[in-house]
mmCIF file of C-alpha atoms in Angstrom:
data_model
loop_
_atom_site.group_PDB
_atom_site.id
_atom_site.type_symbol
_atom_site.label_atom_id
_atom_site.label_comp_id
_atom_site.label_asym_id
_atom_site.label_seq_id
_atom_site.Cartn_x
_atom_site.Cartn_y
_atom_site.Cartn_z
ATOM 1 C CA UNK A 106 -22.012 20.152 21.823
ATOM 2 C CA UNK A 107 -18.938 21.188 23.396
ATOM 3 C CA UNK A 108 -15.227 21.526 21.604
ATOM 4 C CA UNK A 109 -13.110 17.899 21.924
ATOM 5 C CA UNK A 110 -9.758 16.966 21.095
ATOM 6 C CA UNK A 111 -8.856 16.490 17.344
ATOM 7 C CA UNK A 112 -6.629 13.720 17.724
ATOM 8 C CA UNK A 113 -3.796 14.376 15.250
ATOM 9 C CA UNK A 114 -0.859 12.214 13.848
ATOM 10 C CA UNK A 115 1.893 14.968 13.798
ATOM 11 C CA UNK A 116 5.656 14.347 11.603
ATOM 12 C CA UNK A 117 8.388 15.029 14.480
ATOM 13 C CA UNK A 118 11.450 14.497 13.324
ATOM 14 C CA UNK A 119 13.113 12.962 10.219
ATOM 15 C CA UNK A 120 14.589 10.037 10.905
ATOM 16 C CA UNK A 121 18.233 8.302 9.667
ATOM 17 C CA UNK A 122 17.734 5.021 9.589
ATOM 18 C CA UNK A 123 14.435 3.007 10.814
ATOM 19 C CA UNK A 124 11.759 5.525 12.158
ATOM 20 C CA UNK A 125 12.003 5.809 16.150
ATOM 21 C CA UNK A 126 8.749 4.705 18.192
ATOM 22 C CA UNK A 127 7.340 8.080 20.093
ATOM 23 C CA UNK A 128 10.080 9.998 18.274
ATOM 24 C CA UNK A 129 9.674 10.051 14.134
ATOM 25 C CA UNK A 130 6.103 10.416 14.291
ATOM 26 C CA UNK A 131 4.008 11.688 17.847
ATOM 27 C CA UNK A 132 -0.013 11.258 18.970
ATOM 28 C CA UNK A 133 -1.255 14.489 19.855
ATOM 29 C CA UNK A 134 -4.492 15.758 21.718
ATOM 30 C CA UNK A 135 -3.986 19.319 21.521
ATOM 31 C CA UNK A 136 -6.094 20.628 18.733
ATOM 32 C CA UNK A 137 -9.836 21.421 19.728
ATOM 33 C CA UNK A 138 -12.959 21.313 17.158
ATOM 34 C CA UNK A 139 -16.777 21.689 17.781
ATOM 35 C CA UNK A 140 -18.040 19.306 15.060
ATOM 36 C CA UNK A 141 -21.597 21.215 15.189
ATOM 37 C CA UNK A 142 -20.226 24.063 14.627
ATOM 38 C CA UNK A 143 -17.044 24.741 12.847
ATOM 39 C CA UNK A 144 -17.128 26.759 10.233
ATOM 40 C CA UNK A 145 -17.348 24.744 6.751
ATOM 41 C CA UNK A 146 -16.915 27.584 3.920
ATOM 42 C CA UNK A 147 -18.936 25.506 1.457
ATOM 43 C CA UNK A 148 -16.711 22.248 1.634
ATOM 44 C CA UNK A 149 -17.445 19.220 4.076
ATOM 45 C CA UNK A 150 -16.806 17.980 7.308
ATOM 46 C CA UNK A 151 -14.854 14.381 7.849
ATOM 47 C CA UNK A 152 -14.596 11.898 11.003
ATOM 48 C CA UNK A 153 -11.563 9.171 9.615
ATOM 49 C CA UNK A 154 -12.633 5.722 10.159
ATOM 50 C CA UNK A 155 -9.761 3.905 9.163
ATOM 51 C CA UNK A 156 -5.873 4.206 8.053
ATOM 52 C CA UNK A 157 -3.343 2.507 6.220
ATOM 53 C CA UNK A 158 0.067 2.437 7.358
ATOM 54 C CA UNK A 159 1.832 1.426 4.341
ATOM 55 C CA UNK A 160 5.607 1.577 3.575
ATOM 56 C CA UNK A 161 5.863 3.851 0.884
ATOM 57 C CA UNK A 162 5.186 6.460 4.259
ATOM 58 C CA UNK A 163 8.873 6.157 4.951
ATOM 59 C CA UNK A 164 9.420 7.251 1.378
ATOM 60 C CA UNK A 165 8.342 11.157 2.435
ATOM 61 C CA UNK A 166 10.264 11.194 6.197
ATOM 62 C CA UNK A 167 12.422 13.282 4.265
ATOM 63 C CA UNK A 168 13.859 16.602 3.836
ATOM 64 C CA UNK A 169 12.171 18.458 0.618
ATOM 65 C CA UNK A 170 14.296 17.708 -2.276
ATOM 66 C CA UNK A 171 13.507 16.473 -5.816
ATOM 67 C CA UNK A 172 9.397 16.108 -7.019
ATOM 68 C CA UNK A 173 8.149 13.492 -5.421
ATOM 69 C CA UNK A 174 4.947 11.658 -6.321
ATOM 70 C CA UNK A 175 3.319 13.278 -3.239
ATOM 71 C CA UNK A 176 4.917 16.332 -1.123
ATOM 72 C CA UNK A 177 6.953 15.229 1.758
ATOM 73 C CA UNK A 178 6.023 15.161 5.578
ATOM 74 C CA UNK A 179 6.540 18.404 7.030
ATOM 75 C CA UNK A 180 7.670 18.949 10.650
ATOM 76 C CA UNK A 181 4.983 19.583 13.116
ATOM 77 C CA UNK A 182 1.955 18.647 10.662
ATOM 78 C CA UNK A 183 -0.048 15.745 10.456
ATOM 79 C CA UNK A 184 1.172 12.857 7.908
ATOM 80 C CA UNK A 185 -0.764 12.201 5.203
ATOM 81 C CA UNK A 186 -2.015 8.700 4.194
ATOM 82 C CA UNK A 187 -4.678 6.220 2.356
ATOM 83 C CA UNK A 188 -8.101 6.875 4.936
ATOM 84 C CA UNK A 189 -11.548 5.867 4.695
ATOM 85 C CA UNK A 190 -14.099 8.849 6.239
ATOM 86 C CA UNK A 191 -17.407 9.495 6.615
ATOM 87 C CA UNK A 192 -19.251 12.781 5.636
ATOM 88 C CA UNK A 193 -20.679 14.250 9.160
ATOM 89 C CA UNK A 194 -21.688 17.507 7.517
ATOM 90 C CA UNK A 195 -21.759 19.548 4.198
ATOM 91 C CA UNK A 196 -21.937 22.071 2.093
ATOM 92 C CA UNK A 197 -21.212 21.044 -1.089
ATOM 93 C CA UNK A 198 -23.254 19.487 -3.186
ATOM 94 C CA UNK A 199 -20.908 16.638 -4.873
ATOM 95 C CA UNK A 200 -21.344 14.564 -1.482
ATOM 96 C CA UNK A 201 -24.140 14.318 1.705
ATOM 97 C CA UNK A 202 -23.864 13.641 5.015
ATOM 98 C CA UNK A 203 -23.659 9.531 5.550
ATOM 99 C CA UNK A 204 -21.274 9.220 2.281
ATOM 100 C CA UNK A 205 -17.796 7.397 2.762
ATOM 101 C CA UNK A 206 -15.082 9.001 1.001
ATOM 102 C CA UNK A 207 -12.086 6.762 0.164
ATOM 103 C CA UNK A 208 -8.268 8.283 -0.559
ATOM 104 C CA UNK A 209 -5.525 10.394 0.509
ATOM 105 C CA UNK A 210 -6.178 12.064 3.917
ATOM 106 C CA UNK A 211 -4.586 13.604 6.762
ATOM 107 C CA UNK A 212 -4.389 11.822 9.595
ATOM 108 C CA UNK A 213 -6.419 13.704 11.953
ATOM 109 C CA UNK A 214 -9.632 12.557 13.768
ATOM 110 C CA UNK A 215 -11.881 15.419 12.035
ATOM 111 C CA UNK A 216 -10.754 16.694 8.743
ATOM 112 C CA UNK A 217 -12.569 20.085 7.217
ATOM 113 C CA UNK A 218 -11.733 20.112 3.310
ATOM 114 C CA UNK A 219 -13.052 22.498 0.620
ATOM 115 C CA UNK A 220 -14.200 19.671 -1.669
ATOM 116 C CA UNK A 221 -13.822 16.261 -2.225
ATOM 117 C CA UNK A 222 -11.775 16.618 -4.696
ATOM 118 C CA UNK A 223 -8.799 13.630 -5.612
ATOM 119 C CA UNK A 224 -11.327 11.511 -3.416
ATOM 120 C CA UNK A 225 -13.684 8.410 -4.160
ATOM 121 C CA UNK A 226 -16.933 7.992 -2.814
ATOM 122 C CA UNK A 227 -17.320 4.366 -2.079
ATOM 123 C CA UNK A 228 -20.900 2.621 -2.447
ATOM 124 C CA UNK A 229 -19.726 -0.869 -0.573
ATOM 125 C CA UNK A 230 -22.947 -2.803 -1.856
ATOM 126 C CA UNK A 231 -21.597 -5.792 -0.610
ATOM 127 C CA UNK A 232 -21.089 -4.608 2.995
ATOM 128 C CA UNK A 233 -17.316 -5.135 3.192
ATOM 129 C CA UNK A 234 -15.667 -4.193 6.453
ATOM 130 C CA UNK A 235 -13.950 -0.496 6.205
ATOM 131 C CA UNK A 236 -10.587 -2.345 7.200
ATOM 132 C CA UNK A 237 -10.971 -4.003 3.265
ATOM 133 C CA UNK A 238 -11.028 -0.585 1.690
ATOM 134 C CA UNK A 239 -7.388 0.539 2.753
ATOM 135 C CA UNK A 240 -6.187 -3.485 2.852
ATOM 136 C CA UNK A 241 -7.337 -5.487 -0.490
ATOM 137 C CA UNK A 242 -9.218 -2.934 -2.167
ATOM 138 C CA UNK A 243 -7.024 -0.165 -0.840
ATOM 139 C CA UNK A 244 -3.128 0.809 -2.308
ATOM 140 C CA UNK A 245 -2.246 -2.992 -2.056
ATOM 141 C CA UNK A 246 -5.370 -4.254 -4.422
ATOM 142 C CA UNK A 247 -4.775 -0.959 -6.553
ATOM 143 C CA UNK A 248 -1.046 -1.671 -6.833
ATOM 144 C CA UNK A 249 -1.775 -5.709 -8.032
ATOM 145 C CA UNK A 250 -4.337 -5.070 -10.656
ATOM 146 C CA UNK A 251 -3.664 -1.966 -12.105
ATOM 147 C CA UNK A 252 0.291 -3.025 -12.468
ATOM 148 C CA UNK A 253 -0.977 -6.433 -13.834
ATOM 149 C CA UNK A 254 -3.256 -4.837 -16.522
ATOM 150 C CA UNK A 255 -0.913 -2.394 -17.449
ATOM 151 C CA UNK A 256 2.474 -3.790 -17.456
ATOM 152 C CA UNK A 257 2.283 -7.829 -17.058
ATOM 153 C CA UNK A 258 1.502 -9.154 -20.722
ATOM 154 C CA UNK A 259 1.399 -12.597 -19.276
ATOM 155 C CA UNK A 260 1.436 -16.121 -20.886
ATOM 156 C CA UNK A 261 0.491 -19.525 -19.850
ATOM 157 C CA UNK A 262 3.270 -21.187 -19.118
ATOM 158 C CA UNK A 263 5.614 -18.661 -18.189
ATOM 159 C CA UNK A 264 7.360 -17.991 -14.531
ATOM 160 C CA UNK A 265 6.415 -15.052 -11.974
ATOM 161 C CA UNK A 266 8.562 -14.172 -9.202
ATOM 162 C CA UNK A 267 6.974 -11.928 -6.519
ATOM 163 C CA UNK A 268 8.918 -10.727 -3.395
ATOM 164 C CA UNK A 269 7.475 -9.363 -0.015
ATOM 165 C CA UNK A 270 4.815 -12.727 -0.678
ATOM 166 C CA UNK A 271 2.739 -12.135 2.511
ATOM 167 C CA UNK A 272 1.402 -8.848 1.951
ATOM 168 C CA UNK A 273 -2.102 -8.427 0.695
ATOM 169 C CA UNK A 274 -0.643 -7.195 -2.683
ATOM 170 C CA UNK A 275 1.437 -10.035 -3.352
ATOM 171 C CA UNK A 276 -1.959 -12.548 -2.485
ATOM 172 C CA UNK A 277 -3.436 -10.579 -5.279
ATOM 173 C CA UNK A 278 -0.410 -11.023 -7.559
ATOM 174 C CA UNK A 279 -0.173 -15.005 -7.221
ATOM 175 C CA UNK A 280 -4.173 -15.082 -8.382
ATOM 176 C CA UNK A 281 -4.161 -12.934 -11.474
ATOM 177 C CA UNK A 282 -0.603 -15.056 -12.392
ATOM 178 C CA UNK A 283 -1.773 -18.414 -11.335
ATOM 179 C CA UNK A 284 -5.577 -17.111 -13.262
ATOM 180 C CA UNK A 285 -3.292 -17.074 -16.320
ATOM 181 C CA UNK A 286 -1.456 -19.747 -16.665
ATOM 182 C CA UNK A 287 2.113 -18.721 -14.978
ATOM 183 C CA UNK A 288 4.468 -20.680 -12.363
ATOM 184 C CA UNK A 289 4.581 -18.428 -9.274
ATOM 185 C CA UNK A 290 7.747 -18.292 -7.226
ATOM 186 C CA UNK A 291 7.596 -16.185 -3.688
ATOM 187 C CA UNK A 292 9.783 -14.715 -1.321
ATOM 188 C CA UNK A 293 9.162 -14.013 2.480
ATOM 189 C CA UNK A 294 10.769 -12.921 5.361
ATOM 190 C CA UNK A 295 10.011 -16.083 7.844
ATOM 191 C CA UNK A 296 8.520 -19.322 7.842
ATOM 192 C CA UNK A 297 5.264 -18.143 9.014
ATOM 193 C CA UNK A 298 4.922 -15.643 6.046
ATOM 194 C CA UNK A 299 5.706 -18.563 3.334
ATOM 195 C CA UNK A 300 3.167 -21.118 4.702
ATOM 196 C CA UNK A 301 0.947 -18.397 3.889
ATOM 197 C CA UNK A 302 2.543 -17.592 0.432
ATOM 198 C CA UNK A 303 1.992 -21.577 -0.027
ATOM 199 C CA UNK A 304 -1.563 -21.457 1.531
ATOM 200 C CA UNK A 305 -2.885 -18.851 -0.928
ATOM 201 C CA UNK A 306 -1.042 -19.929 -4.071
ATOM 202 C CA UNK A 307 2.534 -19.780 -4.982
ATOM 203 C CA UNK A 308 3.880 -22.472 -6.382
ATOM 204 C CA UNK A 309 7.316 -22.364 -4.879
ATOM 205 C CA UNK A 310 7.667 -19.950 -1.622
ATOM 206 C CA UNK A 311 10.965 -19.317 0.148
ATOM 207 C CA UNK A 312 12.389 -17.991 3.286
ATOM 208 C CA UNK A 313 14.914 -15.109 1.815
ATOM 209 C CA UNK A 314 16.484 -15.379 4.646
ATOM 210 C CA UNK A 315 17.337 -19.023 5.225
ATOM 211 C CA UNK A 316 17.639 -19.801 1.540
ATOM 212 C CA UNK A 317 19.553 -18.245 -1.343
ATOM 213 C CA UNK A 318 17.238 -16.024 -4.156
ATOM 214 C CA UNK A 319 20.074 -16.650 -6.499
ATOM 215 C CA UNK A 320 20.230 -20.309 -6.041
ATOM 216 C CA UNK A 321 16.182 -20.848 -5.910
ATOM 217 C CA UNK A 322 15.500 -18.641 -8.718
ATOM 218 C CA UNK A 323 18.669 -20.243 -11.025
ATOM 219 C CA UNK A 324 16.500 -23.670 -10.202
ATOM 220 C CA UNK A 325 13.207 -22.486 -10.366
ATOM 221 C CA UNK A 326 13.192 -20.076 -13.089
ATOM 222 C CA UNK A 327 14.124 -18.708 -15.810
ATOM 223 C CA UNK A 328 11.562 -15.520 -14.458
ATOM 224 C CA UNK A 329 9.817 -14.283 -17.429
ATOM 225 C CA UNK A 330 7.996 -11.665 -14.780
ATOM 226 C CA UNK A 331 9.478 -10.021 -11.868
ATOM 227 C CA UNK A 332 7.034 -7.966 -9.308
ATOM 228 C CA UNK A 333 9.802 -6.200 -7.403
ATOM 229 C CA UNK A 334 8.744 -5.081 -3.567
ATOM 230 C CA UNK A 335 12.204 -5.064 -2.351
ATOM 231 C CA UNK A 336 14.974 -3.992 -4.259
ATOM 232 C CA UNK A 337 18.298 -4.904 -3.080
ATOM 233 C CA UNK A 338 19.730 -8.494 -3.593
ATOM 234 C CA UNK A 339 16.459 -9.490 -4.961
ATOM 235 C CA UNK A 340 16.559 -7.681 -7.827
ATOM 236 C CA UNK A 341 20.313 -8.660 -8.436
ATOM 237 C CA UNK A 342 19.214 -12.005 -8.346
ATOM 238 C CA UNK A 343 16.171 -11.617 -10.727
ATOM 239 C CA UNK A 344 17.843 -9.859 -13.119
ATOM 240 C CA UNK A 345 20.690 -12.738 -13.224
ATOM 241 C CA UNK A 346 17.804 -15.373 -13.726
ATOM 242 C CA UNK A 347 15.840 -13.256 -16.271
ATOM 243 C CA UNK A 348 14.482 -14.519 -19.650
ATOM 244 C CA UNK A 349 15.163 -12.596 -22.667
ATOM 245 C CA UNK A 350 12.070 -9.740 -23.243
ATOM 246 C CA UNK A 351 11.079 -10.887 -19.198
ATOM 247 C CA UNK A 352 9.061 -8.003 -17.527
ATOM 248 C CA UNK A 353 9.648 -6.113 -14.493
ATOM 249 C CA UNK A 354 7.141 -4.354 -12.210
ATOM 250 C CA UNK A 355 8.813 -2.101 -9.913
ATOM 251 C CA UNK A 356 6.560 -0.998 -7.627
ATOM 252 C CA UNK A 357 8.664 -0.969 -4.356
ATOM 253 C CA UNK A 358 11.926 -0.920 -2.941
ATOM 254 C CA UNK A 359 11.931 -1.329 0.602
ATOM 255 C CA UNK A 360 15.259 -3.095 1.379
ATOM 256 C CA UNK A 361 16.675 0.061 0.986
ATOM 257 C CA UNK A 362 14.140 2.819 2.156
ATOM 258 C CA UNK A 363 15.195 2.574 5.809
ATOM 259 C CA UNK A 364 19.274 2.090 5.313
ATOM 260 C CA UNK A 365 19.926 2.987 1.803
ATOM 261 C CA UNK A 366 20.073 1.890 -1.067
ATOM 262 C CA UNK A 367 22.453 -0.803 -2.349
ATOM 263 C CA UNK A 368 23.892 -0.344 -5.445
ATOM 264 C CA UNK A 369 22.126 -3.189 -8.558
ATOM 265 C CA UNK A 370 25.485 -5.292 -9.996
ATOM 266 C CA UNK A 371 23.367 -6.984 -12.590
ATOM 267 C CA UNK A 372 21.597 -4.061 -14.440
ATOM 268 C CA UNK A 373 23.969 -4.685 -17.487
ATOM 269 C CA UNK A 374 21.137 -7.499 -17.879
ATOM 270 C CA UNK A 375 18.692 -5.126 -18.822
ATOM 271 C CA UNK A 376 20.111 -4.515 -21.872
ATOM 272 C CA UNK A 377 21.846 -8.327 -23.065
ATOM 273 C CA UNK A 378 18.112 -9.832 -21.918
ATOM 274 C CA UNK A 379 16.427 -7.018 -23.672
ATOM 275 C CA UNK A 380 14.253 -6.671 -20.287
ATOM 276 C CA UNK A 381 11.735 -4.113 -19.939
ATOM 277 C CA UNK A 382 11.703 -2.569 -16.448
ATOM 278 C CA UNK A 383 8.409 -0.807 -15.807
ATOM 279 C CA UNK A 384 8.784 2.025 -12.937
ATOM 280 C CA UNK A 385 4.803 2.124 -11.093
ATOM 281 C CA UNK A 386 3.906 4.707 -9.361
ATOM 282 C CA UNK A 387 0.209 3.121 -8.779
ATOM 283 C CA UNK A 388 -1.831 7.110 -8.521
ATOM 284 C CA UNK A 389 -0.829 7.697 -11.949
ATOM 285 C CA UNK A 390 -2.945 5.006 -13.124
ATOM 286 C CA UNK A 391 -6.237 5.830 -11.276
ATOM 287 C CA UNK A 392 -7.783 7.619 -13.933
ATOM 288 C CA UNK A 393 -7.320 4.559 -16.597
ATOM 289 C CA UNK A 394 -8.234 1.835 -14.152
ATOM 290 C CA UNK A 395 -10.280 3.021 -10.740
ATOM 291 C CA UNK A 396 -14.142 2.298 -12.264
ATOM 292 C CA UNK A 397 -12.913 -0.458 -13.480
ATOM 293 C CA UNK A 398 -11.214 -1.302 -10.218
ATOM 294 C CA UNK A 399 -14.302 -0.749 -8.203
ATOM 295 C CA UNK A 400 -17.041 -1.991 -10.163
ATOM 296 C CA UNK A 401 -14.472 -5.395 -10.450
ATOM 297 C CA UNK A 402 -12.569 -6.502 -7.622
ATOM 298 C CA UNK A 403 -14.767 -6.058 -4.382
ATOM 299 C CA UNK A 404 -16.952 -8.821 -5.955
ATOM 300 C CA UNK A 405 -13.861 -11.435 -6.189
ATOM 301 C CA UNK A 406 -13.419 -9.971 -2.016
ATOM 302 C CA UNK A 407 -16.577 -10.527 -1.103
ATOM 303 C CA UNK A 408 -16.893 -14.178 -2.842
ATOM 304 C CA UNK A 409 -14.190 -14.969 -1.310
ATOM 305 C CA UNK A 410 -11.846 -15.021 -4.170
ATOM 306 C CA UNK A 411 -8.671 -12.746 -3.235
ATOM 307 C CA UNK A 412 -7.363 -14.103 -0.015
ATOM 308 C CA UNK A 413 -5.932 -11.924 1.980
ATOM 309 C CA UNK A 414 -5.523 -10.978 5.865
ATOM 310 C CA UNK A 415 -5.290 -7.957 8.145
ATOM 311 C CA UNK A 416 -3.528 -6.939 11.078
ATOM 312 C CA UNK A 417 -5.752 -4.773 12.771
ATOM 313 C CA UNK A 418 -4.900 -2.053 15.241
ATOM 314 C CA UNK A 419 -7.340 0.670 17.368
ATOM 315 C CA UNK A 420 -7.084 4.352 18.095
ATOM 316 C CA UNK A 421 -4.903 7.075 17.324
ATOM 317 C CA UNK A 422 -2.456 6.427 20.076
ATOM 318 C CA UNK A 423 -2.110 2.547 17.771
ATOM 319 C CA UNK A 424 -0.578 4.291 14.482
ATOM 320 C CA UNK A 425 2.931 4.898 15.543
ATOM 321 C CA UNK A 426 3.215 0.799 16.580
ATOM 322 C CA UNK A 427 1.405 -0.096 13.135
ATOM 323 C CA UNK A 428 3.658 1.939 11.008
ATOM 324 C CA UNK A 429 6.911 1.130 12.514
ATOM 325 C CA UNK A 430 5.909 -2.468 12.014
ATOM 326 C CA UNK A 431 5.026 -2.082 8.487
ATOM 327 C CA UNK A 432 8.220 -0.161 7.353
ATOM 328 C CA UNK A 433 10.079 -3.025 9.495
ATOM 329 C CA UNK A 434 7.713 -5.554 7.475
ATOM 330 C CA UNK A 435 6.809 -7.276 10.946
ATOM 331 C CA UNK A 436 3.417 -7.329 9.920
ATOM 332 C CA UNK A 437 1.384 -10.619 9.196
ATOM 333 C CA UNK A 438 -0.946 -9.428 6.416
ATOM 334 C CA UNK A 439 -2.088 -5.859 5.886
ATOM 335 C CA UNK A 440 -1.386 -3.539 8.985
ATOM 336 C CA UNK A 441 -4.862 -1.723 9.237
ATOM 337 C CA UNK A 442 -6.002 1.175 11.907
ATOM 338 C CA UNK A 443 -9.917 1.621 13.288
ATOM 339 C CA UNK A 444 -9.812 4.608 14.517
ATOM 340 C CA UNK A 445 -13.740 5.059 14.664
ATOM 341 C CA UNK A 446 -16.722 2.361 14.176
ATOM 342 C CA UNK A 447 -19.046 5.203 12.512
#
C-alpha cells in the first residue's frame, strides 16, 4: 500500500473573540503515512472514527499561561479532543488490532502512540453507534453523572435549575433530578431548544432570552441545586434565588469563554446562604467513577432511558463548521463528527 494523506486538524491562530471559520482552526492534507508500514516502536497504530467538538475547546485557544487542566493548543499542531479509534495495528500487548479505544486524542486521521495509556478500551456489548460514545456516554454523560454522584446530595422535594437545557448533558441532568424526587427548572437559548427541555423532562423550561432568569427563578424557585453551564447573568440570578446550604455544580462557563468574563454581583450570597459552590473539572473524577460509569449508563442508552440527540457531521473538512457551532451553542443536541465508518 502506498503513502496517503493524514488528514490533520491543525491550531492556526488564537483567536479574540469567537473563533474565525477557516482561520482559528485549518483542515490540512499535507502529512503522508503508509499505514502498513510505519514504523510502530512497540506502541499501536490508530484510524479516529469519531470526534467531539465540545466547548470547553475554546477554553485552550489560548496563549500558555497558568496550569490548565489540559496543555493549551499550540500553533501549527493538531488540537486535541474526546475521539473514538480503532486499533489497525500493534505492538503492545495491553490492546489488539480490532479494539476501540475511547479518550483524549489528536485530531488526526492516523494517530501512532507509544501506549494506550490515559485511554479506555470500550467493549460496546450493546452495539451503540460510535457517535454515542463522544455524545451521551462521552464528556457530556461523564460530566452529568459523575457531578451528580459526587457533588448533588439531592432530596425529594427540592428545586434544580440547569442552564444550557438542550445539550445532551443537561438531558442527563433532568433524569437523575427528576429520578430523585426534585422540581427541574431549565434554561435555553430558543424556543426550539425548550420544547425539547420540556419534551425530555424539565418541569419548567425557559427561553433566556425572551424571559427574565431573575424573574422565573424568584417564581419558580427557591433553587436548592444549581448545575451552572453558563456563567454570566445566570449565575447572578441563581445565586439571588438560592436556598440556604443550596449546591452548586460548576462545570461550565461559556457566556464568557468567547467575550470575557463578566464580573458575579451576587457572590456575597455564597457566604449569607451558606452555599457550597463545587468547581468540576469532570477528568479528575475518572478514576472514582469510570467502571462504574461504563458498566452503568450505556444500559439506561440503549433501553432507551437517557434521551438525548446528535447533530452529526462527516469528514475532516466538517470539524471547523461543528466546532464553531458548538462554542456559538447553535447546535441542536450533541455536535458529533464521523470521520470514518471502520
Amino acid at each position: 500500500m502506498s503513502s496517503i494523506a493524514n488528514s490533520r486538524i491543525l491550531f492556526n491562530s488564537i483567536p479574540t473573540s469567537y473563533p474565525e471559520s477557516g482561520k482559528t482552526i485549518v483542515h490540512n492534507t499535507s502529512e503522508q503515512i503508509n499505514v502498513e508500514t510505519v514504523p510502530l516502536n512497540g506502541g499501536i497504530l490508530l484510524k479516529i472514527i469519531v470526534l467531539s467538538p465540545d466547548p470547553f475547546q475554546r477554553d485552550l485557544m489560548i496563549l500558555p499561561s497558568d496550569e490548565m487542566f489540559m496543555p493549551v493548543y499550540a500553533i501549527g499542531e493538531p488540537i486535541v479532543g474526546l475521539a473514538v479509534a480503532v486499533v489497525l495495528r500493534s505492538e503492545n500487548d495491553a490492546v489488539n488490532p480490532g479494539d476501540h479505544l475511547h479518550g483524549f486524542l489528536p485530531w488526526k486521521s492516523y494517530v501512532v502512540l507509544p501506549s494506550a495509556e490515559g485511554l479506555s478500551i470500550l467493549d460496546n456489548k450493546y452495539g451503540l453507534p460510535w457517535t454515542s460514545y463522544v455524545g451521551v456516554l462521552g464528556l457530556a454523560g461523564h460530566t452529568a453523572w459523575m457531578a451528580w454522584k459526587e457533588y448533588a446530595k439531592p432530596r425529594a422535594g427540592q428545586t434544580a435549575f440547569v442552564t444550557a437545557a438542550a445539550g445532551t448533558s443537561s438531558s442527563f441532568k433532568f433524569k437523575l433530578a427528576k429520578r430523585a424526587g426534585m422540581k427541574v427548572i431549565a434554561s435555553a437559548g430558543s424556543e426550539d431548544k425548550v420544547a425539547w427541555a420540556k419534551g425530555v423532562g424539565a418541569d419548567v423550561a425557559f427561553n433566556y432570552k425572551t424571559e427574565s432568569t431573575q424573574g422565573v427563578l424568584k417564581k419558580e424557585g427557591p433553587i436548592d441545586l444549581y448545575w451552572d453551564n453558563v456563567g454570566g447573568e445566570s449565575l447572578d440570578a441563581a445565586l439571588e434565588a438560592a436556598s440556604v446550604g443550596a449546591t452548586f455544580i460548576e462545570c461550565g462557563m461559556a457566556s464568557g469563554y468567547n467575550t470575557g468574563h463578566a464580573p458575579i454581583k451576587n457572590l456575597i450570597k455564597v457566604i449569607e446562604k451558606a452555599i457550597t459552590m463545587n468547581g468540576l473539572t469532570v477528568t479528575l473524577l475518572y478514576e472514582k467513577y469510570l467502571d462504574e460509569f461504563y458498566a452503568t449508563v450505556p444500559k439506561l442508552v440503549a433501553d432507551g432511558g437517557i434521551k438525548h440527540r446528535e447533530e452529526i457531521y462527516r469528514g475532516m473538512d466538517s470539524v471547523d463548521e461543528a466546532l464553531l457551532k458548538t462554542v456559538r451553542g447553535a447546535v441542536k443536541g450533541k455536535a458529533v463528527v464521523i470521520i470514518a465508518e471502520q
